[in-house]
Coordinates of C-alpha atoms and ligand atoms in Angstrom, one line a residue:
M1 CA 190.6 45.1 2.4
S2 CA 190.4 41.4 2.2
K3 CA 191.4 39.5 -0.9
I4 CA 187.6 38.2 -1.4
I5 CA 186.5 42.0 -1.3
G6 CA 189.1 43.2 -3.5
E7 CA 188.0 40.6 -6.2
L8 CA 184.5 41.4 -5.8
Y9 CA 185.2 45.0 -6.3
S10 CA 187.3 44.3 -9.4
A11 CA 184.3 42.1 -10.7
L12 CA 181.8 45.0 -10.2
R13 CA 183.7 48.0 -11.1
R14 CA 183.4 48.2 -14.9
Q15 CA 179.6 47.7 -15.2
F16 CA 178.4 49.2 -12.0
R17 CA 176.8 52.3 -12.4
G18 CA 176.1 53.6 -8.9
D19 CA 179.0 54.1 -6.2
L20 CA 181.4 51.6 -4.8
L21 CA 182.6 52.9 -1.5
R22 CA 185.7 51.3 0.2
P23 CA 187.0 52.1 3.7
D24 CA 189.6 54.7 2.5
D25 CA 186.7 56.7 0.5
S26 CA 185.7 59.9 1.7
E27 CA 181.9 59.1 1.7
Y28 CA 182.3 55.7 3.4
A29 CA 182.2 57.1 7.0
A30 CA 178.8 58.4 6.5
A31 CA 177.5 55.6 4.2
R32 CA 178.7 52.8 6.7
S33 CA 176.6 54.1 9.7
I34 CA 173.0 52.9 10.3
W35 CA 170.4 54.4 12.5
N36 CA 171.0 52.2 15.6
G37 CA 174.4 53.7 17.2
M38 CA 174.9 50.3 18.9
V39 CA 175.7 48.3 15.6
A40 CA 178.9 50.2 14.4
R41 CA 180.5 47.7 11.7
R42 CA 182.8 48.1 9.1
P43 CA 181.5 46.5 5.7
G44 CA 184.5 45.9 3.0
L45 CA 182.5 47.4 0.2
I46 CA 179.4 49.3 0.1
A47 CA 177.5 49.3 -3.4
R48 CA 175.0 52.1 -3.8
C49 CA 173.0 50.7 -6.5
A50 CA 171.6 53.2 -9.4
D51 CA 169.5 50.9 -10.9
V52 CA 168.1 47.4 -11.0
A53 CA 170.8 46.0 -13.2
D54 CA 173.3 47.2 -10.7
V55 CA 171.3 45.3 -8.0
Q56 CA 171.5 42.3 -10.4
L57 CA 175.3 42.6 -10.7
A58 CA 175.9 43.0 -7.0
V59 CA 174.0 39.8 -6.2
R60 CA 175.1 37.7 -8.9
K61 CA 179.0 38.6 -8.1
A62 CA 178.5 38.5 -4.4
A63 CA 176.6 35.2 -4.4
A64 CA 179.2 33.6 -6.8
A65 CA 182.1 34.7 -4.4
A66 CA 180.1 33.7 -1.2
V67 CA 180.4 37.3 0.4
V68 CA 178.3 38.0 3.5
T69 CA 176.0 40.7 2.2
A70 CA 173.4 42.9 3.9
L71 CA 170.7 44.9 2.2
R72 CA 169.8 48.4 3.2
C73 CA 167.0 50.6 2.4
G74 CA 166.7 53.2 5.4
G75 CA 169.1 51.5 7.7
H76 CA 166.5 51.4 10.3
S77 CA 166.7 47.8 11.4
L78 CA 166.6 47.7 15.2
A79 CA 168.5 44.6 14.9
G80 CA 171.3 46.0 12.9
F81 CA 170.7 43.8 9.9
S82 CA 171.6 46.4 7.3
T83 CA 175.2 46.2 7.9
C84 CA 178.0 43.7 8.4
D85 CA 181.8 43.4 9.2
D86 CA 183.8 42.8 6.1
G87 CA 181.3 41.9 3.6
L88 CA 179.1 43.8 1.0
V89 CA 176.2 46.1 1.7
I90 CA 173.8 46.5 -1.1
D91 CA 172.6 49.9 -0.5
L92 CA 169.4 51.2 -2.2
S93 CA 169.5 54.8 -1.1
R94 CA 169.8 56.2 -4.6
M95 CA 166.7 54.3 -5.4
R96 CA 163.8 56.4 -4.0
A97 CA 161.7 57.3 -6.9
V98 CA 157.8 57.3 -6.0
N99 CA 155.3 57.2 -8.8
V100 CA 151.5 58.0 -8.0
Y101 CA 148.6 57.2 -10.1
A102 CA 145.9 59.2 -8.3
Q103 CA 142.9 58.0 -10.5
T104 CA 143.4 54.6 -9.6
R105 CA 144.8 55.3 -6.1
C106 CA 147.7 53.2 -6.4
A107 CA 151.6 53.8 -6.4
R108 CA 154.8 52.4 -7.4
F109 CA 158.0 53.1 -5.2
E110 CA 161.5 51.9 -5.4
G111 CA 163.1 49.6 -2.9
G112 CA 165.2 52.4 -1.3
S113 CA 162.4 54.8 -0.4
L114 CA 161.8 56.3 3.0
L115 CA 158.3 56.7 4.3
G116 CA 158.8 60.4 4.1
N117 CA 159.5 60.0 0.3
I118 CA 156.2 58.1 -0.2
D119 CA 154.2 60.6 2.1
A120 CA 155.5 63.6 0.2
A121 CA 154.3 62.2 -3.2
T122 CA 151.1 60.5 -2.2
Q123 CA 150.0 63.7 -0.3
Q124 CA 150.2 65.7 -3.2
A125 CA 147.3 63.8 -4.5
G126 CA 145.5 63.7 -0.9
L127 CA 146.2 59.8 -0.8
A128 CA 148.2 58.0 2.0
F129 CA 150.1 54.6 2.0
P130 CA 149.5 52.9 5.4
A131 CA 153.0 52.6 7.0
G132 CA 155.0 53.6 10.0
V133 CA 155.0 56.7 12.5
V134 CA 158.5 58.0 11.6
S135 CA 159.2 59.4 8.2
H136 CA 163.1 58.8 8.1
T137 CA 162.2 54.9 8.4
G138 CA 163.1 52.9 5.3
A139 CA 159.9 51.6 3.5
A140 CA 161.4 48.3 2.2
G141 CA 162.2 46.6 5.6
L142 CA 158.9 48.0 7.5
V143 CA 156.6 46.9 4.5
L144 CA 158.4 43.3 4.0
G145 CA 158.0 42.6 7.9
G146 CA 154.3 44.0 8.1
G147 CA 154.2 47.4 8.8
T148 CA 152.1 49.0 11.4
G149 CA 151.1 52.6 12.2
W150 CA 148.5 55.4 12.5
L151 CA 146.4 54.2 9.5
N152 CA 146.4 50.3 10.0
R153 CA 143.3 49.8 11.9
L154 CA 141.3 51.4 9.2
Y155 CA 143.2 50.1 6.1
G156 CA 145.2 47.1 7.3
L157 CA 149.0 46.7 7.6
S158 CA 151.5 48.1 4.9
C159 CA 152.0 44.4 3.7
D160 CA 148.2 44.2 3.3
N161 CA 148.3 47.1 0.9
V162 CA 150.8 45.7 -1.5
T163 CA 149.7 44.5 -5.0
G164 CA 152.8 43.6 -6.4
F165 CA 156.6 43.4 -5.8
T166 CA 159.7 43.4 -8.4
L167 CA 162.8 41.6 -6.9
V168 CA 166.0 40.5 -7.7
V169 CA 166.3 36.8 -6.5
S170 CA 169.7 34.9 -5.3
D171 CA 170.7 34.1 -8.9
G172 CA 170.4 37.5 -9.9
S173 CA 167.3 37.3 -11.9
V174 CA 164.4 39.6 -11.8
V175 CA 161.0 38.2 -10.6
R176 CA 157.7 39.5 -10.1
A177 CA 155.3 38.5 -7.4
S178 CA 151.5 39.3 -7.3
A179 CA 148.3 37.5 -6.8
K180 CA 148.7 36.0 -10.2
E181 CA 152.6 35.8 -10.6
N182 CA 154.3 33.6 -8.4
P183 CA 151.6 33.8 -5.6
D184 CA 153.6 31.8 -3.1
L185 CA 156.4 34.2 -3.2
F186 CA 153.8 37.2 -3.1
W187 CA 152.3 35.4 0.1
A188 CA 156.0 35.3 1.7
L189 CA 157.0 38.7 0.8
R190 CA 154.0 40.0 3.0
G191 CA 155.6 39.8 6.4
G192 CA 158.5 37.2 5.6
G193 CA 160.9 40.1 5.6
G194 CA 164.0 40.3 3.2
N195 CA 164.6 36.7 3.1
F196 CA 163.7 36.2 -0.5
G197 CA 165.6 38.7 -2.6
V198 CA 166.3 42.5 -3.0
V199 CA 162.9 44.1 -3.7
T200 CA 163.4 47.0 -6.1
E201 CA 159.8 48.0 -6.6
F202 CA 156.7 47.8 -4.6
E203 CA 153.1 48.5 -6.0
V204 CA 150.5 49.5 -3.5
K205 CA 147.2 50.7 -2.7
L206 CA 146.4 54.3 -1.3
H207 CA 143.7 55.7 0.5
P208 CA 142.2 59.3 0.9
V209 CA 143.7 60.7 3.9
S210 CA 144.9 64.4 4.0
S211 CA 144.3 65.4 7.6
V212 CA 143.6 63.7 11.1
L213 CA 142.3 64.8 14.3
F214 CA 144.8 64.5 16.9
G215 CA 144.9 64.3 20.6
A216 CA 147.5 64.1 23.2
G217 CA 147.7 64.0 27.2
V218 CA 149.9 62.9 29.8
C219 CA 148.9 61.0 33.2
F220 CA 150.9 60.8 36.2
G221 CA 150.9 58.8 39.6
D222 CA 148.1 56.4 40.3
D223 CA 146.5 57.7 36.8
I224 CA 149.3 55.7 35.1
P225 CA 147.9 52.2 35.8
A226 CA 144.4 53.6 35.5
I227 CA 144.7 55.0 32.0
V228 CA 146.3 51.8 30.6
Q229 CA 143.4 50.0 32.1
E230 CA 140.9 52.3 30.5
W231 CA 142.9 51.8 27.4
R232 CA 142.7 48.0 27.5
D233 CA 138.8 47.9 28.0
F234 CA 138.2 50.9 25.6
M235 CA 139.9 49.7 22.5
P236 CA 138.2 46.4 21.7
Q237 CA 135.1 48.2 21.2
A238 CA 136.7 51.3 19.5
P239 CA 135.8 52.4 15.9
D240 CA 138.4 51.6 13.3
N241 CA 139.1 55.2 12.7
L242 CA 140.6 55.6 16.1
R243 CA 144.3 54.7 16.9
W244 CA 145.0 55.3 20.6
G245 CA 148.5 54.3 21.9
I246 CA 150.3 54.9 25.2
S247 CA 153.9 55.1 26.0
L248 CA 155.1 54.5 29.6
T249 CA 158.1 56.9 29.8
M250 CA 159.4 59.8 31.9
A251 CA 157.7 63.3 31.2
P252 CA 159.8 65.5 29.2
H253 CA 161.2 68.6 30.1
T254 CA 158.9 70.8 28.0
E255 CA 156.9 73.9 28.6
N256 CA 153.5 72.2 28.3
I257 CA 154.3 69.8 31.1
P258 CA 153.8 71.5 34.5
A259 CA 157.4 72.2 36.0
H260 CA 156.7 69.8 39.1
L261 CA 155.9 66.9 36.8
R262 CA 158.8 67.3 34.3
G263 CA 161.2 64.2 34.6
R264 CA 158.7 62.0 36.6
P265 CA 157.1 58.6 35.4
A266 CA 154.4 59.4 33.0
A267 CA 151.8 57.6 30.6
S268 CA 152.1 59.7 27.6
Q269 CA 149.0 59.1 25.2
G270 CA 148.6 59.9 21.6
L271 CA 145.3 59.5 19.6
V272 CA 144.5 59.7 15.9
W273 CA 140.9 60.0 14.2
I274 CA 140.9 59.4 10.6
G275 CA 137.5 60.5 9.0
D276 CA 134.8 62.6 9.8
P277 CA 136.0 65.2 12.3
E278 CA 132.7 65.8 13.8
K279 CA 132.2 62.0 14.7
G280 CA 135.9 62.0 16.0
R281 CA 135.6 65.0 18.1
S282 CA 133.4 63.5 20.7
I283 CA 135.4 60.2 20.9
V284 CA 138.6 62.0 21.3
D285 CA 137.1 64.3 24.0
R286 CA 135.7 61.3 25.7
V287 CA 139.2 59.5 25.7
L288 CA 140.9 62.5 26.9
S289 CA 138.6 63.0 29.8
F290 CA 139.7 59.5 31.1
C291 CA 142.0 59.9 34.5
N292 CA 142.9 63.7 34.5
P293 CA 145.5 64.0 31.8
A294 CA 147.9 67.1 31.8
A295 CA 149.3 68.9 28.7
V296 CA 146.1 68.0 26.8
T297 CA 146.1 69.0 23.1
K298 CA 143.6 68.6 20.3
S299 CA 144.0 69.6 16.7
E300 CA 143.5 69.0 13.2
L301 CA 146.7 68.1 11.5
P302 CA 147.7 67.8 8.1
F303 CA 148.8 64.0 7.6
L304 CA 152.3 65.2 7.0
A305 CA 152.6 66.9 10.0
L306 CA 151.2 63.5 11.8
Q307 CA 153.7 61.6 10.1
T308 CA 157.0 63.6 11.0
M309 CA 155.8 64.5 14.5
A310 CA 157.8 61.8 16.2
D311 CA 160.9 62.1 13.9
A312 CA 163.1 64.0 16.3
E313 CA 162.3 61.5 19.1
F314 CA 164.5 58.9 17.5
P315 CA 167.4 60.3 15.8
H316 CA 170.1 58.5 14.1
G317 CA 173.1 57.3 15.9
R318 CA 171.8 57.0 19.4
R319 CA 171.7 53.6 21.2
Y320 CA 168.6 51.5 20.8
Y321 CA 167.7 48.0 22.1
T322 CA 164.0 46.4 22.1
K323 CA 162.2 43.5 23.1
S324 CA 158.5 43.0 22.1
G325 CA 155.6 40.6 22.4
Y326 CA 151.9 40.5 22.1
F327 CA 149.1 39.8 24.7
K328 CA 145.7 38.4 23.9
I329 CA 144.7 39.6 27.3
L330 CA 146.3 42.4 29.1
G331 CA 146.0 41.5 32.9
D332 CA 146.3 44.3 35.9
Q333 CA 149.3 42.2 37.1
E334 CA 151.1 43.0 33.8
I335 CA 150.1 46.7 33.9
R336 CA 151.4 46.7 37.5
R337 CA 154.8 45.0 36.5
M338 CA 155.2 47.7 33.5
V339 CA 154.3 50.6 35.9
E340 CA 156.8 49.3 38.5
A341 CA 159.5 49.1 35.9
L342 CA 159.3 52.6 35.2
A343 CA 160.5 53.5 38.5
T344 CA 163.8 52.0 37.6
I345 CA 164.2 52.8 34.1
P346 CA 167.9 53.9 33.5
S347 CA 167.2 56.1 30.5
P348 CA 164.5 59.0 30.4
L349 CA 164.3 58.4 26.6
S350 CA 163.5 54.9 27.0
Q351 CA 159.6 53.9 26.7
I352 CA 157.1 51.0 27.1
E353 CA 155.0 51.4 23.9
L354 CA 151.5 50.0 24.2
S355 CA 149.5 49.8 21.0
Y356 CA 146.4 48.0 19.9
L357 CA 146.2 46.3 16.6
G358 CA 142.6 45.1 15.9
G359 CA 140.4 46.9 13.0
A360 CA 141.2 46.0 9.5
A361 CA 144.4 44.7 10.1
A362 CA 143.2 41.8 12.4
R363 CA 140.4 40.9 9.9
V364 CA 142.7 39.7 7.3
P365 CA 142.6 36.2 7.5
A366 CA 145.9 34.6 9.1
E367 CA 146.8 32.5 6.1
E368 CA 146.5 35.2 3.8
T369 CA 149.8 36.5 4.4
A370 CA 153.3 35.4 5.9
F371 CA 152.7 38.3 8.7
G372 CA 152.7 36.8 12.1
D373 CA 150.1 37.2 14.6
R374 CA 146.7 39.4 14.1
S375 CA 144.8 37.6 16.6
S376 CA 146.7 38.8 19.7
P377 CA 145.7 42.7 19.6
F378 CA 147.9 44.1 22.1
I379 CA 151.5 44.8 21.3
V380 CA 154.1 45.7 23.9
N381 CA 157.2 47.3 22.8
L382 CA 160.1 47.8 25.3
L383 CA 162.3 50.3 23.4
G384 CA 165.6 51.4 24.9
N385 CA 166.8 54.8 23.8
W386 CA 170.1 56.3 25.3
A387 CA 173.1 58.0 24.4
D388 CA 176.2 57.0 26.2
P389 CA 178.0 53.7 25.5
G390 CA 178.8 53.3 29.1
D391 CA 175.0 53.1 30.0
D392 CA 174.8 49.9 27.6
D393 CA 174.6 47.4 30.5
A394 CA 172.2 49.1 32.6
N395 CA 169.9 49.8 29.7
I396 CA 170.0 46.3 28.1
S397 CA 169.5 44.5 31.4
W398 CA 166.7 46.7 32.3
I399 CA 164.9 45.7 29.0
R400 CA 165.7 42.1 29.4
G401 CA 164.5 41.9 33.0
L402 CA 161.2 43.6 32.4
F403 CA 160.8 41.2 29.3
A404 CA 161.4 38.1 31.4
R405 CA 158.7 39.2 34.0
L406 CA 156.1 39.9 31.3
R407 CA 157.1 37.0 29.0
P408 CA 155.1 34.1 30.8
S409 CA 151.6 35.9 30.2
M410 CA 152.6 36.9 26.5
T411 CA 150.9 34.9 23.5
P412 CA 153.6 33.1 21.5
G413 CA 154.6 35.2 18.8
V414 CA 156.4 38.5 17.7
Y415 CA 156.4 41.3 15.1
V416 CA 159.7 40.7 13.5
N417 CA 160.4 44.4 12.8
F418 CA 160.4 45.2 16.8
M419 CA 163.1 42.5 17.4
S420 CA 166.5 42.8 18.5
G421 CA 169.8 41.2 16.8
D422 CA 169.8 38.7 19.8
E423 CA 166.7 37.0 19.2
Q424 CA 167.2 34.4 16.2
D425 CA 165.8 31.7 18.1
R426 CA 162.3 33.7 18.1
V427 CA 162.0 33.9 14.5
P428 CA 160.1 30.6 14.1
E429 CA 157.8 31.7 16.9
A430 CA 157.3 35.0 15.0
Y431 CA 155.8 32.7 12.1
R432 CA 154.3 29.5 13.9
E433 CA 151.9 27.7 11.5
R434 CA 153.4 29.6 8.6
W435 CA 156.8 28.7 9.2
D436 CA 157.1 25.4 7.2
R437 CA 155.7 27.0 4.1
L438 CA 158.1 29.9 4.5
V439 CA 161.1 27.4 4.8
E440 CA 159.7 25.7 1.6
I441 CA 159.5 29.2 -0.5
K442 CA 163.2 30.2 1.0
T443 CA 164.6 26.8 -0.3
H444 CA 163.1 27.5 -3.8
Y445 CA 164.2 31.2 -4.1
D446 CA 167.4 31.2 -2.0
P447 CA 168.8 27.6 -1.3
D448 CA 172.0 28.9 -0.1
N449 CA 170.7 31.3 2.2
F450 CA 172.5 34.4 0.3
F451 CA 170.1 36.5 2.1
R452 CA 170.6 35.9 5.6
L453 CA 171.1 39.1 7.5
N454 CA 167.6 39.1 8.6
Q455 CA 165.2 37.6 10.8
N456 CA 166.6 34.4 9.0
V457 CA 164.2 31.7 7.4
R458 CA 166.7 29.0 6.8
P459 CA 166.3 26.8 3.8
R460 CA 166.5 23.2 4.2
K461 CA 170.1 21.8 3.9
S462 CA 171.7 25.1 4.1
S463 CA 174.6 25.0 6.6
R464 CA 175.0 29.1 6.4
S465 CA 173.8 31.0 9.2
Q466 CA 174.8 34.4 10.4
Ligands
FAD501 C1 162.7 55.1 14.3 C2 162.1 53.8 13.8 C3 160.6 53.8 13.9 C4 160.0 52.7 13.4 N1 158.5 52.8 13.2 C5 157.9 51.8 13.0 C6 156.4 51.7 12.8 O1 155.8 52.8 13.0 N2 155.7 50.7 12.4 C7 156.8 49.5 12.0 O2 155.8 48.6 11.6 N3 157.9 49.4 12.2 C8 158.6 50.5 12.6 N4 159.8 50.3 12.7 C9 160.7 49.1 12.5 C10 160.9 49.0 11.1 O3 159.8 48.4 10.4 C11 162.1 48.3 11.0 O4 163.3 48.8 11.7 C12 162.5 48.1 9.5 O5 163.6 47.1 9.3 C13 163.0 49.3 9.0 O6 163.3 49.2 7.4 P1 164.5 49.8 6.6 O7 164.1 49.6 5.4 O8 165.0 51.1 7.3 O9 165.4 48.7 7.2 P2 166.9 48.5 6.8 O10 167.8 48.4 8.1 O11 167.3 49.4 5.7 O12 167.0 47.0 6.3 C14 166.6 46.0 7.3 C15 166.2 44.8 6.6 O13 165.1 44.8 5.8 C16 165.4 44.3 4.7 N5 165.5 45.0 3.5 C17 165.6 46.4 3.4 N6 165.6 46.7 2.0 C18 164.9 45.6 1.5 C19 164.9 45.6 0.0 N7 164.8 46.5 -0.9 N8 164.3 44.3 -0.4 C20 164.5 43.3 0.3 N9 164.9 43.4 1.8 C21 165.2 44.5 2.2 C22 166.7 43.3 4.7 O14 166.6 42.1 5.3 C23 167.5 44.1 5.7 O15 168.1 43.3 6.7 C24 160.5 51.6 13.3 C25 161.9 51.7 13.3 C26 162.5 52.8 13.7 C27 164.1 52.6 13.8

């Protein structure tokens, strides 16, 4: 243990109520790992906070000693920002309480909550918080970056549904942010990521959703570009109740796929209709009649089943690498490039995820939150997913190569939560006309850039970077 970490440990030990884990503790090995197995770092100390006072203490002592500090909620940062070598991790995994107020359709959840914790509590009242599609993802990182998922075309992004934050800022004090309290900070926290402090509690709006219509189908061969074109042309006029996404990937070796098509390039579609099932059925049927899909399924699903459906596809500890961007217009040439790239995909688990934003999320005025772009509806996410470290180079260069070919037609901008760890130069691009205001607010709340392991907004005059 370095001297500085030894001193930090001594400074925390007497008052800290949670767990302080050092490399020789039995729980350290499990506690140090994050979701992305590509990022294997060894923090000097993990401070698993029991409450807000623990967070304040950890921030005060680490900031005073200038110890590099990472924040962790679910540990799902694709970029691997929720850990560090030799420094401190402020881990909120003991702070996962969720309180639901059914009458007023709102909830409060603590800063370490996973999406699954929130869904389990809100569904007891038949309500839902619009968030992501994998239940083991941390809510804090997701919401602070924006938050897309099945419900955002109908109810907006996750950050659009936050009404208040409680956070510990870099001097260790507790600050509230809402439309009435520190409105600038409230603006910045809705999209600006973990730059401003440790959020210990979120107050959010909920919506009545307890079941959905779900449809799926898989297209092959010439139907792959054809279904992407259908999707591109259909979505701009689609009702907000419909979320239809496509993954270009290899067909899985599962029983529902005809044997001769397993392991072949495929366009896998997932559709969700939220609202009146009668109305939804004809639209889901219509979409699933485009381009002869195989393995078609249609069913009415409990919301919790929908929210956990993809969990096993993205297990902890595999190797992941991503690059993402927006398109205002998705041309046939770009579709062709993506489909061609499928032929050389190094891992059958990797995918090109295509989603369409629009709907309520796009109707929120651009200046209302710090979240990047709402005007380019097509989001393309190149998600590398493989198991063997020996395959790192092949997978990373496949993603970089395809991204370089698509990049000239992309609209400037990127969703910060889909960025990899080697893209700090794209952070201003993510925020563009919101950048200067973010820098002002960062300079006010975190002048020394204590919270810098993130898609970093550097304060004026700070010399500290990662
Ligand atoms: C399997 C998987 C599925 C995903 N699905 C979606 C999806 O459907 N929609 C979507 O929008 N995104 C999705 N993402 C991306 C996701 O939004 C980001 O990876 C996000 O950072 C995860 O949040 P986390 O809390 O687990 O992050 P962590 O790794 O715990 O933290 C990441 C960063 O968030 C910040 N942070 C974390 N906790 C706090 C806190 N309490 N206060 C202040 N800052 C904090 C810090 O800057 C930290 O570096 C997915 C990611 C994965 C791995």
